[in-house]
Amino acid sequence: MKTSNIRVRFAPSPTGFMHLGNVRSALINYLFARQKDGIFIIRIEDTDPERNVDPHATRILSDLAWLKLSFDEGPEKSGPYAPYFQSKRTALYTEALNTLKEKNVIYPCFCTTEELEKKRQRQLALKQPPRYDRACLTLPKEEVKARFERDMPFIWRFILDHTKTATFYDLAHKTMHFELKHFSDVPLTRQDGSFTFLFANFVDDVAMKITHVFRGEDHLTNTAVQVALYEVFEEEVPVFCHLPILGNVEGKKLSKRDFGFSLTDLQEAGFLPEAITNYLAIIGHSVPKEIMSAQEMIDSYNFDHLSATGQIKYDVEKLRWVNHQWIKGYDLDKLVELCRPFINKKLPMLSSWDHEKIKALLLPIKEELVTLKQSADLLTFIAERPTLDTTLLETYKLSNSKEALKKIIPQIASGSPETGVLALKALCKEHSFAVKDIYSLVRIALTGSAQGPAIHDLLGMLAPEEIKIRLENLVK
Ligand code: GLU
């Protein structure tokens, strides 16, 4: 039984993927609901046919499940205010529109996009605030009737009282005031008859008894207009909280060109859901510690000290650090499970290897892993024999040690890493070779690179016959 009346909602459009700003909104809604013992609702904003790429919001729901952001009401779960797809709630919007018609606070606007753009340009040129000039508000009744009869496309606009100021409370920005004289009469419908998100969200927030609205700061000015709607309907205005927009390292709004813009980028690169939510909870916010479990985030997130900075830096390097910490914290068995899909995809040859074998391969590289995908990258040498770079080999003086190395191949490939390492050490001693040169040569022969796991580990990771083939290739 929930003890509070707090109800929050995450209202994504089913555009086919979630960007990190969406993920952050979902997370903050979730943390607030869980901390305050409230209800977390998912409501799909699918009123715009052009943005409705994933009609059943399958992707959003699977992403939320992947992120472990559980909700209480929403698609596939239902609840007392179903349906949770806005496209199925149009009767409600029509009813609200009719109420506004009766109150005489809306009018049809027949202006085309081109006309509106021209007016806007003209106002800008005249250094006037770009605001709809209300040309259609004063159309004679007969003219409006005639246009309706001709089926001329139109939208419904809500008349804003230019003498008024919209006031609302925002957890981050505190009390906000917006003079409505700076705003255009706001469109409530589109020319195809569908409802704008601004109107539909207002209607649903009232219908679903939403008490707190957490969303991106890009909606701050929309709120002024929504508050005007709350007033006309004499409904209680919820508390708002506009979250800073995520910016890239250059301080620009995060865009598709930035790695990590979409959740898909991060999933494919092998970031953990726990690390992503952990990272998004700590940025732009003072926290008691940086690595936190979901419960710790719920308990410690401080909603009284939210920043109103407008933009916060989304720093993939920091996210990588958080991911690294999470990977290090997992035990090896769990890590095998998590890395498996990446290893199987990149190195199909290893897909038939059993759990224990993969575990033995991951043990020496575990501490290095920053992303899960790197497991496949670091293990590529197991599946693929390296091509040797002769120039690189000469930097480690292969010509000097070639003949001597040839003689000890049987010991190195004996199947016992200890024997192999002892043989290499003895070789260095006997011929006064630098250990670094010899180890680098063996590592290059086995992996293609002079850097990587310790020789002892490498000799345990590859089969003895394979070690033999690769070393013979080195000294041939
Ligand atoms: N679909 C909007 C967004 O993701 C939701 C706006 C709102 O929460 O009211 O930004």
Short mmCIF file of C-alpha atoms and ligand atoms in Angstrom, two decimals:
data_model
loop_
_atom_site.label_atom_id
_atom_site.label_comp_id
_atom_site.label_asym_id
_atom_site.label_seq_id
_atom_site.Cartn_x
_atom_site.Cartn_y
_atom_site.Cartn_z
CA MET A 1 0.00 0.00 0.00
CA LYS A 2 1.39 3.39 -1.01
CA THR A 3 1.22 5.92 1.77
CA SER A 4 1.68 9.12 -0.20
CA ASN A 5 -0.46 10.67 -2.92
CA ILE A 6 2.58 11.52 -5.01
CA ARG A 7 2.17 10.62 -8.67
CA VAL A 8 4.83 11.29 -11.29
CA ARG A 9 5.03 10.34 -14.92
CA PHE A 10 7.62 9.82 -17.63
CA ALA A 11 6.13 10.77 -20.98
CA PRO A 12 8.39 9.70 -23.85
CA SER A 13 7.55 9.80 -27.55
CA PRO A 14 8.02 6.44 -29.24
CA THR A 15 10.69 7.71 -31.60
CA GLY A 16 12.43 4.33 -31.75
CA PHE A 17 15.25 5.06 -29.35
CA MET A 18 15.86 6.82 -26.05
CA HIS A 19 18.39 9.57 -25.79
CA LEU A 20 20.26 10.11 -22.58
CA GLY A 21 18.19 13.17 -21.65
CA ASN A 22 15.08 10.93 -21.72
CA VAL A 23 16.83 8.31 -19.65
CA ARG A 24 17.73 10.96 -17.10
CA SER A 25 14.10 12.19 -16.91
CA ALA A 26 12.89 8.62 -16.44
CA LEU A 27 15.48 8.04 -13.73
CA ILE A 28 14.72 11.19 -11.76
CA ASN A 29 10.97 10.46 -11.90
CA TYR A 30 11.70 6.94 -10.70
CA LEU A 31 13.96 8.06 -7.85
CA PHE A 32 11.42 10.64 -6.70
CA ALA A 33 8.54 8.16 -6.74
CA ARG A 34 10.52 5.49 -4.90
CA GLN A 35 11.95 7.88 -2.31
CA LYS A 36 8.58 9.44 -1.55
CA ASP A 37 6.65 6.20 -1.73
CA GLY A 38 4.66 7.50 -4.69
CA ILE A 39 3.45 6.11 -7.99
CA PHE A 40 5.61 6.12 -11.12
CA ILE A 41 3.62 6.19 -14.35
CA ILE A 42 4.73 5.65 -17.93
CA ARG A 43 2.58 7.45 -20.46
CA ILE A 44 3.44 7.18 -24.12
CA GLU A 45 3.26 10.45 -26.01
CA ASP A 46 2.22 9.12 -29.40
CA THR A 47 -0.07 11.90 -30.60
CA ASP A 48 2.26 13.01 -33.37
CA PRO A 49 2.01 10.42 -36.16
CA GLU A 50 5.37 11.55 -37.57
CA ARG A 51 7.22 10.69 -34.39
CA ASN A 52 5.39 7.45 -33.77
CA VAL A 53 8.11 5.10 -34.99
CA ASP A 54 7.57 2.37 -32.41
CA PRO A 55 3.75 2.23 -32.08
CA HIS A 56 3.66 -0.19 -29.15
CA ALA A 57 6.58 1.52 -27.41
CA THR A 58 8.22 -1.88 -27.24
CA ARG A 59 11.66 -0.34 -27.34
CA ILE A 60 10.96 2.14 -24.54
CA LEU A 61 9.56 -0.59 -22.35
CA SER A 62 12.46 -2.94 -22.96
CA ASP A 63 14.96 -0.11 -22.36
CA LEU A 64 13.28 0.77 -19.07
CA ALA A 65 13.35 -2.88 -18.05
CA TRP A 66 17.02 -3.08 -19.02
CA LEU A 67 17.73 0.01 -16.91
CA LYS A 68 15.79 -1.63 -14.05
CA LEU A 69 13.46 1.37 -13.76
CA SER A 70 10.29 -0.37 -12.73
CA PHE A 71 7.00 1.49 -12.93
CA ASP A 72 3.59 1.14 -11.29
CA GLU A 73 1.17 2.17 -14.02
CA GLY A 74 1.64 2.19 -17.76
CA PRO A 75 1.54 0.13 -20.95
CA GLU A 76 1.36 -3.64 -20.49
CA LYS A 77 0.70 -3.08 -16.82
CA SER A 78 -2.38 -0.91 -16.96
CA GLY A 79 -3.72 0.93 -13.88
CA PRO A 80 -6.66 3.01 -12.75
CA TYR A 81 -6.11 5.70 -15.39
CA ALA A 82 -5.63 3.48 -18.45
CA PRO A 83 -5.06 3.65 -21.35
CA TYR A 84 -1.49 4.89 -21.10
CA PHE A 85 -1.04 5.58 -24.81
CA GLN A 86 -2.12 9.12 -25.66
CA SER A 87 -3.32 8.05 -29.10
CA LYS A 88 -6.02 6.09 -27.30
CA ARG A 89 -7.12 9.02 -25.17
CA THR A 90 -8.29 11.46 -27.86
CA ALA A 91 -11.90 11.43 -26.60
CA LEU A 92 -10.64 13.09 -23.46
CA TYR A 93 -8.78 15.79 -25.39
CA THR A 94 -11.82 16.44 -27.59
CA GLU A 95 -13.93 16.87 -24.49
CA ALA A 96 -11.45 19.34 -23.00
CA LEU A 97 -11.33 21.21 -26.31
CA ASN A 98 -15.13 21.46 -26.32
CA THR A 99 -15.05 22.91 -22.84
CA LEU A 100 -12.62 25.57 -24.06
CA LYS A 101 -14.92 26.26 -27.05
CA GLU A 102 -17.82 26.82 -24.67
CA LYS A 103 -15.69 29.15 -22.63
CA ASN A 104 -14.82 31.08 -25.81
CA VAL A 105 -11.10 30.90 -25.19
CA ILE A 106 -10.03 29.17 -28.42
CA TYR A 107 -10.30 30.06 -32.11
CA PRO A 108 -9.50 28.36 -35.38
CA CYS A 109 -6.35 29.59 -37.12
CA PHE A 110 -6.07 29.03 -40.87
CA CYS A 111 -2.61 30.54 -41.36
CA THR A 112 -0.24 28.28 -43.27
CA THR A 113 3.22 27.43 -42.02
CA GLU A 114 4.69 29.65 -44.76
CA GLU A 115 2.54 32.59 -43.76
CA LEU A 116 3.48 32.17 -40.13
CA GLU A 117 7.15 32.00 -41.01
CA LYS A 118 6.92 35.20 -43.07
CA LYS A 119 5.25 37.02 -40.19
CA ARG A 120 7.88 35.74 -37.83
CA GLN A 121 10.73 36.94 -40.05
CA ARG A 122 9.10 40.34 -40.38
CA GLN A 123 8.72 40.70 -36.61
CA LEU A 124 12.33 39.67 -36.11
CA ALA A 125 13.46 42.22 -38.71
CA LEU A 126 11.48 44.89 -36.87
CA LYS A 127 13.08 43.74 -33.62
CA GLN A 128 9.68 42.77 -32.26
CA PRO A 129 9.19 39.61 -30.22
CA PRO A 130 8.03 36.87 -32.61
CA ARG A 131 4.47 36.29 -31.52
CA TYR A 132 1.42 35.19 -33.50
CA ASP A 133 -0.39 38.35 -34.62
CA ARG A 134 -3.87 36.93 -33.95
CA ALA A 135 -4.91 37.52 -37.57
CA CYS A 136 -7.46 34.71 -37.34
CA LEU A 137 -8.90 35.84 -34.00
CA THR A 138 -10.72 38.69 -35.68
CA LEU A 139 -12.07 36.81 -38.71
CA PRO A 140 -15.82 37.44 -39.15
CA LYS A 141 -18.03 34.51 -38.13
CA GLU A 142 -19.33 34.02 -41.68
CA GLU A 143 -15.80 33.86 -43.04
CA VAL A 144 -14.85 31.18 -40.49
CA LYS A 145 -18.02 29.24 -41.40
CA ALA A 146 -17.22 29.48 -45.11
CA ARG A 147 -13.67 28.26 -44.54
CA PHE A 148 -14.92 25.32 -42.47
CA GLU A 149 -17.31 24.45 -45.31
CA ARG A 150 -14.45 24.57 -47.81
CA ASP A 151 -12.53 22.19 -45.53
CA MET A 152 -9.68 24.63 -45.25
CA PRO A 153 -7.00 23.23 -42.94
CA PHE A 154 -6.84 24.89 -39.52
CA ILE A 155 -5.62 24.49 -35.98
CA TRP A 156 -7.22 25.50 -32.69
CA ARG A 157 -5.38 28.18 -30.76
CA PHE A 158 -5.83 28.96 -27.08
CA ILE A 159 -6.18 32.66 -26.29
CA LEU A 160 -3.64 33.76 -23.74
CA ASP A 161 -4.56 36.69 -21.58
CA HIS A 162 -1.76 39.10 -22.35
CA THR A 163 -2.41 41.07 -19.21
CA LYS A 164 -1.61 38.13 -17.00
CA THR A 165 1.50 36.51 -15.57
CA ALA A 166 1.77 32.74 -15.23
CA THR A 167 3.28 31.69 -11.93
CA PHE A 168 4.34 28.23 -10.89
CA TYR A 169 6.73 26.52 -8.53
CA ASP A 170 9.68 24.57 -9.82
CA LEU A 171 11.83 22.45 -7.51
CA ALA A 172 15.01 23.54 -9.26
CA HIS A 173 14.12 27.08 -10.34
CA LYS A 174 11.86 27.94 -7.38
CA THR A 175 8.97 30.34 -8.08
CA MET A 176 8.81 31.24 -11.76
CA HIS A 177 6.88 34.09 -13.38
CA PHE A 178 6.23 34.44 -17.09
CA GLU A 179 4.39 37.39 -18.58
CA LEU A 180 1.96 35.93 -21.07
CA LYS A 181 2.20 38.96 -23.34
CA HIS A 182 5.41 37.45 -24.72
CA PHE A 183 3.66 34.29 -25.90
CA SER A 184 1.70 33.37 -29.02
CA ASP A 185 -1.79 32.00 -28.62
CA VAL A 186 -0.84 28.41 -28.31
CA PRO A 187 -1.82 25.68 -30.81
CA LEU A 188 -3.83 22.89 -29.19
CA THR A 189 -4.32 20.84 -32.36
CA ARG A 190 -2.44 20.16 -35.58
CA GLN A 191 -3.84 20.54 -39.07
CA ASP A 192 -4.47 16.78 -39.25
CA GLY A 193 -6.75 17.11 -36.24
CA SER A 194 -4.34 15.50 -33.81
CA PHE A 195 -3.63 17.18 -30.48
CA THR A 196 -0.36 18.87 -29.59
CA PHE A 197 1.73 17.35 -26.82
CA LEU A 198 1.37 20.50 -24.79
CA PHE A 199 -2.41 20.19 -24.64
CA ALA A 200 -2.58 16.40 -24.38
CA ASN A 201 -0.03 16.38 -21.56
CA PHE A 202 -1.95 19.02 -19.65
CA VAL A 203 -5.24 17.09 -20.03
CA ASP A 204 -3.61 13.83 -18.96
CA ASP A 205 -1.67 15.31 -16.09
CA VAL A 206 -4.98 16.53 -14.69
CA ALA A 207 -6.80 13.27 -15.47
CA MET A 208 -4.04 11.13 -13.98
CA LYS A 209 -3.72 13.31 -10.87
CA ILE A 210 -0.05 14.03 -11.47
CA THR A 211 1.43 15.91 -8.54
CA HIS A 212 4.99 16.53 -9.81
CA VAL A 213 6.20 17.01 -13.37
CA PHE A 214 9.88 16.23 -13.94
CA ARG A 215 11.05 16.93 -17.47
CA GLY A 216 13.77 18.61 -19.51
CA GLU A 217 14.44 22.29 -19.18
CA ASP A 218 13.44 22.77 -22.82
CA HIS A 219 9.84 22.64 -21.55
CA LEU A 220 10.20 25.50 -19.09
CA THR A 221 8.40 28.07 -21.25
CA ASN A 222 5.72 25.57 -22.31
CA THR A 223 4.87 25.37 -18.65
CA ALA A 224 3.71 28.98 -18.62
CA VAL A 225 1.11 28.17 -21.25
CA GLN A 226 0.07 24.98 -19.49
CA VAL A 227 -0.38 26.93 -16.27
CA ALA A 228 -2.78 29.24 -18.14
CA LEU A 229 -4.77 26.11 -19.08
CA TYR A 230 -4.83 24.92 -15.45
CA GLU A 231 -6.29 28.28 -14.53
CA VAL A 232 -9.06 28.17 -17.12
CA PHE A 233 -10.03 24.69 -15.92
CA GLU A 234 -9.60 25.74 -12.29
CA GLU A 235 -7.37 22.77 -11.63
CA GLU A 236 -4.54 22.59 -9.12
CA VAL A 237 -1.18 23.28 -10.76
CA PRO A 238 1.36 20.51 -10.05
CA VAL A 239 4.88 21.16 -8.81
CA PHE A 240 7.30 21.26 -11.74
CA CYS A 241 10.91 20.34 -11.94
CA HIS A 242 12.81 21.21 -15.09
CA LEU A 243 16.02 19.27 -15.34
CA PRO A 244 19.11 20.75 -16.95
CA ILE A 245 19.70 19.76 -20.55
CA LEU A 246 22.70 17.53 -21.19
CA GLY A 247 25.50 19.26 -23.05
CA ASN A 248 28.55 17.75 -24.72
CA VAL A 249 32.12 18.49 -23.65
CA GLU A 250 32.18 21.56 -25.88
CA GLY A 251 29.18 22.95 -24.04
CA LYS A 252 26.76 22.43 -26.94
CA LYS A 253 23.47 20.62 -26.60
CA LEU A 254 24.11 16.87 -26.82
CA SER A 255 23.32 15.71 -30.35
CA LYS A 256 23.20 12.60 -32.48
CA ARG A 257 26.80 13.23 -33.49
CA ASP A 258 28.02 12.79 -29.92
CA PHE A 259 28.90 9.28 -28.86
CA GLY A 260 26.59 8.18 -26.08
CA PHE A 261 23.71 10.40 -27.21
CA SER A 262 21.41 7.41 -27.46
CA LEU A 263 21.02 4.57 -25.05
CA THR A 264 21.62 2.22 -27.97
CA ASP A 265 25.16 3.64 -28.40
CA LEU A 266 25.92 2.77 -24.81
CA GLN A 267 24.27 -0.64 -24.87
CA GLU A 268 26.22 -1.61 -27.97
CA ALA A 269 29.48 -0.38 -26.50
CA GLY A 270 29.01 -2.54 -23.42
CA PHE A 271 27.98 -0.09 -20.72
CA LEU A 272 26.09 -1.52 -17.76
CA PRO A 273 22.61 -0.23 -16.93
CA GLU A 274 23.68 0.23 -13.31
CA ALA A 275 26.59 2.42 -14.41
CA ILE A 276 24.43 4.54 -16.71
CA THR A 277 21.81 5.27 -14.05
CA ASN A 278 24.52 5.76 -11.43
CA TYR A 279 26.31 8.26 -13.66
CA LEU A 280 23.13 10.16 -14.55
CA ALA A 281 22.21 10.41 -10.88
CA ILE A 282 25.51 11.94 -9.83
CA ILE A 283 26.05 14.56 -12.52
CA GLY A 284 25.05 18.09 -11.71
CA HIS A 285 24.28 17.06 -8.18
CA SER A 286 26.21 16.85 -4.95
CA VAL A 287 26.32 13.28 -3.74
CA PRO A 288 27.68 11.53 -0.65
CA LYS A 289 29.62 9.07 -2.80
CA GLU A 290 30.02 8.44 -6.50
CA ILE A 291 29.34 4.73 -6.87
CA MET A 292 25.88 3.93 -5.63
CA SER A 293 23.40 1.09 -5.82
CA ALA A 294 19.82 1.83 -6.88
CA GLN A 295 18.70 1.79 -3.25
CA GLU A 296 21.48 4.15 -2.21
CA MET A 297 20.47 6.53 -4.99
CA ILE A 298 16.83 6.37 -3.89
CA ASP A 299 17.79 7.04 -0.28
CA SER A 300 20.28 9.81 -0.87
CA TYR A 301 19.01 11.79 -3.87
CA ASN A 302 18.47 15.30 -2.56
CA PHE A 303 15.46 16.90 -4.24
CA ASP A 304 15.83 20.04 -2.10
CA HIS A 305 19.10 20.98 -3.74
CA LEU A 306 18.53 20.61 -7.44
CA SER A 307 20.60 22.72 -9.73
CA ALA A 308 19.04 25.23 -12.05
CA THR A 309 22.07 25.58 -14.27
CA GLY A 310 20.32 25.11 -17.60
CA GLN A 311 22.91 22.69 -18.91
CA ILE A 312 25.14 20.06 -17.39
CA LYS A 313 28.09 18.41 -18.99
CA TYR A 314 27.64 14.88 -20.17
CA ASP A 315 31.12 13.51 -19.95
CA VAL A 316 31.57 10.07 -21.48
CA GLU A 317 35.01 9.76 -19.87
CA LYS A 318 33.44 10.02 -16.43
CA LEU A 319 30.77 7.54 -17.48
CA ARG A 320 33.53 5.16 -18.57
CA TRP A 321 35.12 5.51 -15.15
CA VAL A 322 31.82 4.69 -13.44
CA ASN A 323 31.36 1.71 -15.75
CA HIS A 324 34.86 0.50 -14.93
CA GLN A 325 34.09 0.64 -11.21
CA TRP A 326 30.90 -1.37 -11.70
CA ILE A 327 32.66 -4.00 -13.79
CA LYS A 328 35.40 -4.34 -11.18
CA GLY A 329 32.75 -4.88 -8.55
CA TYR A 330 31.20 -7.88 -10.27
CA ASP A 331 32.32 -11.42 -9.61
CA LEU A 332 33.78 -13.36 -12.45
CA ASP A 333 30.79 -15.65 -12.98
CA LYS A 334 28.46 -12.71 -13.44
CA LEU A 335 30.97 -11.08 -15.73
CA VAL A 336 31.13 -14.15 -17.97
CA GLU A 337 27.36 -13.89 -18.38
CA LEU A 338 27.54 -10.17 -19.15
CA CYS A 339 30.44 -10.40 -21.59
CA ARG A 340 29.14 -13.50 -23.38
CA PRO A 341 26.93 -11.70 -25.93
CA PHE A 342 29.81 -9.43 -26.94
CA ILE A 343 32.29 -12.30 -27.18
CA ASN A 344 29.88 -14.52 -29.13
CA LYS A 345 29.12 -11.72 -31.55
CA LYS A 346 32.67 -10.73 -32.31
CA LEU A 347 34.33 -14.11 -31.88
CA PRO A 348 31.79 -16.79 -32.89
CA MET A 349 34.53 -19.39 -32.61
CA LEU A 350 34.44 -18.94 -28.82
CA SER A 351 30.67 -19.31 -28.55
CA SER A 352 30.95 -23.06 -27.99
CA TRP A 353 33.46 -22.60 -25.15
CA ASP A 354 32.01 -23.41 -21.79
CA HIS A 355 31.60 -21.08 -18.83
CA GLU A 356 34.81 -22.19 -17.10
CA LYS A 357 36.95 -21.66 -20.17
CA ILE A 358 35.62 -18.15 -20.74
CA LYS A 359 36.05 -17.45 -17.06
CA ALA A 360 39.73 -18.44 -17.30
CA LEU A 361 40.12 -16.04 -20.23
CA LEU A 362 38.43 -13.17 -18.42
CA LEU A 363 40.38 -13.53 -15.18
CA PRO A 364 43.61 -11.92 -16.48
CA ILE A 365 41.82 -9.04 -18.24
CA LYS A 366 39.03 -8.35 -15.76
CA GLU A 367 40.70 -5.41 -14.04
CA GLU A 368 41.34 -3.71 -17.35
CA LEU A 369 37.80 -3.80 -18.69
CA VAL A 370 36.18 -0.41 -18.99
CA THR A 371 33.30 -1.70 -21.11
CA LEU A 372 31.95 -5.21 -21.62
CA LYS A 373 32.65 -4.99 -25.33
CA GLN A 374 36.35 -4.65 -24.62
CA SER A 375 36.32 -8.25 -23.44
CA ALA A 376 35.76 -9.30 -27.04
CA ASP A 377 38.38 -6.84 -28.30
CA LEU A 378 40.97 -7.99 -25.78
CA LEU A 379 40.29 -11.64 -26.55
CA THR A 380 40.36 -11.34 -30.32
CA PHE A 381 43.88 -12.77 -30.34
CA ILE A 382 42.52 -16.05 -28.97
CA ALA A 383 40.41 -16.55 -32.07
CA GLU A 384 42.67 -14.91 -34.64
CA ARG A 385 46.37 -15.51 -35.26
CA PRO A 386 48.15 -12.18 -35.45
CA THR A 387 49.94 -10.89 -38.51
CA LEU A 388 53.41 -9.93 -37.45
CA ASP A 389 54.86 -6.51 -38.08
CA THR A 390 58.57 -6.97 -38.82
CA THR A 391 59.48 -3.37 -38.03
CA LEU A 392 57.85 -3.71 -34.64
CA LEU A 393 59.69 -6.97 -34.02
CA GLU A 394 63.04 -5.33 -34.79
CA THR A 395 62.42 -2.64 -32.17
CA TYR A 396 62.71 -5.55 -29.75
CA LYS A 397 65.81 -6.91 -31.57
CA LEU A 398 64.34 -10.13 -32.91
CA SER A 399 67.40 -10.83 -35.13
CA ASN A 400 69.59 -11.11 -32.01
CA SER A 401 67.41 -13.58 -30.16
CA LYS A 402 65.70 -15.50 -32.97
CA GLU A 403 67.92 -18.61 -32.95
CA ALA A 404 67.99 -18.87 -29.18
CA LEU A 405 64.20 -18.48 -28.97
CA LYS A 406 63.71 -21.19 -31.60
CA LYS A 407 65.45 -23.69 -29.34
CA ILE A 408 63.18 -23.18 -26.34
CA ILE A 409 59.82 -23.29 -28.14
CA PRO A 410 59.07 -26.77 -26.71
CA GLN A 411 59.50 -25.46 -23.16
CA ILE A 412 57.42 -22.32 -23.76
CA ALA A 413 54.67 -24.39 -25.33
CA SER A 414 54.92 -27.19 -22.79
CA GLY A 415 51.43 -26.59 -21.40
CA SER A 416 52.77 -25.29 -18.11
CA PRO A 417 52.97 -21.48 -17.94
CA GLU A 418 55.47 -21.75 -15.05
CA THR A 419 57.86 -23.85 -17.15
CA GLY A 420 57.50 -21.41 -20.03
CA VAL A 421 58.28 -18.36 -17.90
CA LEU A 422 61.29 -20.09 -16.30
CA ALA A 423 62.65 -21.01 -19.74
CA LEU A 424 62.34 -17.42 -20.93
CA LYS A 425 64.07 -16.08 -17.83
CA ALA A 426 66.88 -18.58 -18.18
CA LEU A 427 67.28 -17.62 -21.84
CA CYS A 428 67.63 -13.93 -20.97
CA LYS A 429 70.21 -14.72 -18.32
CA GLU A 430 72.26 -17.00 -20.53
CA HIS A 431 72.45 -14.58 -23.47
CA SER A 432 72.12 -11.29 -21.55
CA PHE A 433 68.96 -10.40 -23.44
CA ALA A 434 66.78 -7.69 -21.94
CA VAL A 435 63.74 -9.35 -20.34
CA LYS A 436 61.53 -6.58 -21.72
CA ASP A 437 62.63 -7.35 -25.30
CA ILE A 438 62.07 -11.08 -25.00
CA TYR A 439 58.70 -10.76 -23.28
CA SER A 440 57.57 -8.20 -25.83
CA LEU A 441 58.57 -10.51 -28.70
CA VAL A 442 56.65 -13.42 -27.18
CA ARG A 443 53.66 -11.21 -26.53
CA ILE A 444 53.69 -9.91 -30.10
CA ALA A 445 53.98 -13.45 -31.42
CA LEU A 446 51.00 -14.56 -29.36
CA THR A 447 48.74 -11.53 -29.55
CA GLY A 448 50.07 -9.16 -32.22
CA SER A 449 50.71 -6.44 -29.65
CA ALA A 450 53.60 -5.68 -27.30
CA GLN A 451 51.11 -4.67 -24.60
CA GLY A 452 48.60 -6.94 -22.97
CA PRO A 453 48.25 -9.67 -20.38
CA ALA A 454 51.29 -10.94 -18.47
CA ILE A 455 53.29 -13.69 -20.22
CA HIS A 456 52.34 -16.20 -17.57
CA ASP A 457 48.62 -15.46 -18.16
CA LEU A 458 49.01 -15.57 -21.92
CA LEU A 459 50.61 -18.99 -21.76
CA GLY A 460 47.58 -20.18 -19.82
CA MET A 461 45.05 -18.59 -22.16
CA LEU A 462 46.19 -20.22 -25.42
CA ALA A 463 46.40 -23.95 -26.13
CA PRO A 464 49.99 -25.33 -26.21
CA GLU A 465 49.74 -26.33 -29.93
CA GLU A 466 48.58 -22.82 -30.76
CA ILE A 467 51.45 -21.27 -28.78
CA LYS A 468 53.86 -23.48 -30.70
CA ILE A 469 52.44 -22.46 -34.10
CA ARG A 470 52.58 -18.76 -33.22
CA LEU A 471 56.14 -18.92 -31.88
CA GLU A 472 57.32 -20.86 -34.92
CA ASN A 473 55.80 -18.16 -37.03
CA LEU A 474 57.90 -15.63 -35.10
CA VAL A 475 61.25 -17.32 -35.59
CA LYS A 476 60.82 -18.72 -39.09
N1 GLU B 1 7.82 13.90 -24.57
C1 GLU B 1 8.25 15.04 -23.81
C2 GLU B 1 9.74 14.92 -23.60
O1 GLU B 1 10.24 13.80 -23.58
C3 GLU B 1 7.55 15.04 -22.48
C4 GLU B 1 7.24 16.37 -22.00
C5 GLU B 1 6.57 16.32 -20.65
O2 GLU B 1 7.06 15.58 -19.80
O3 GLU B 1 5.57 16.98 -20.47
O4 GLU B 1 10.43 15.89 -23.49
#
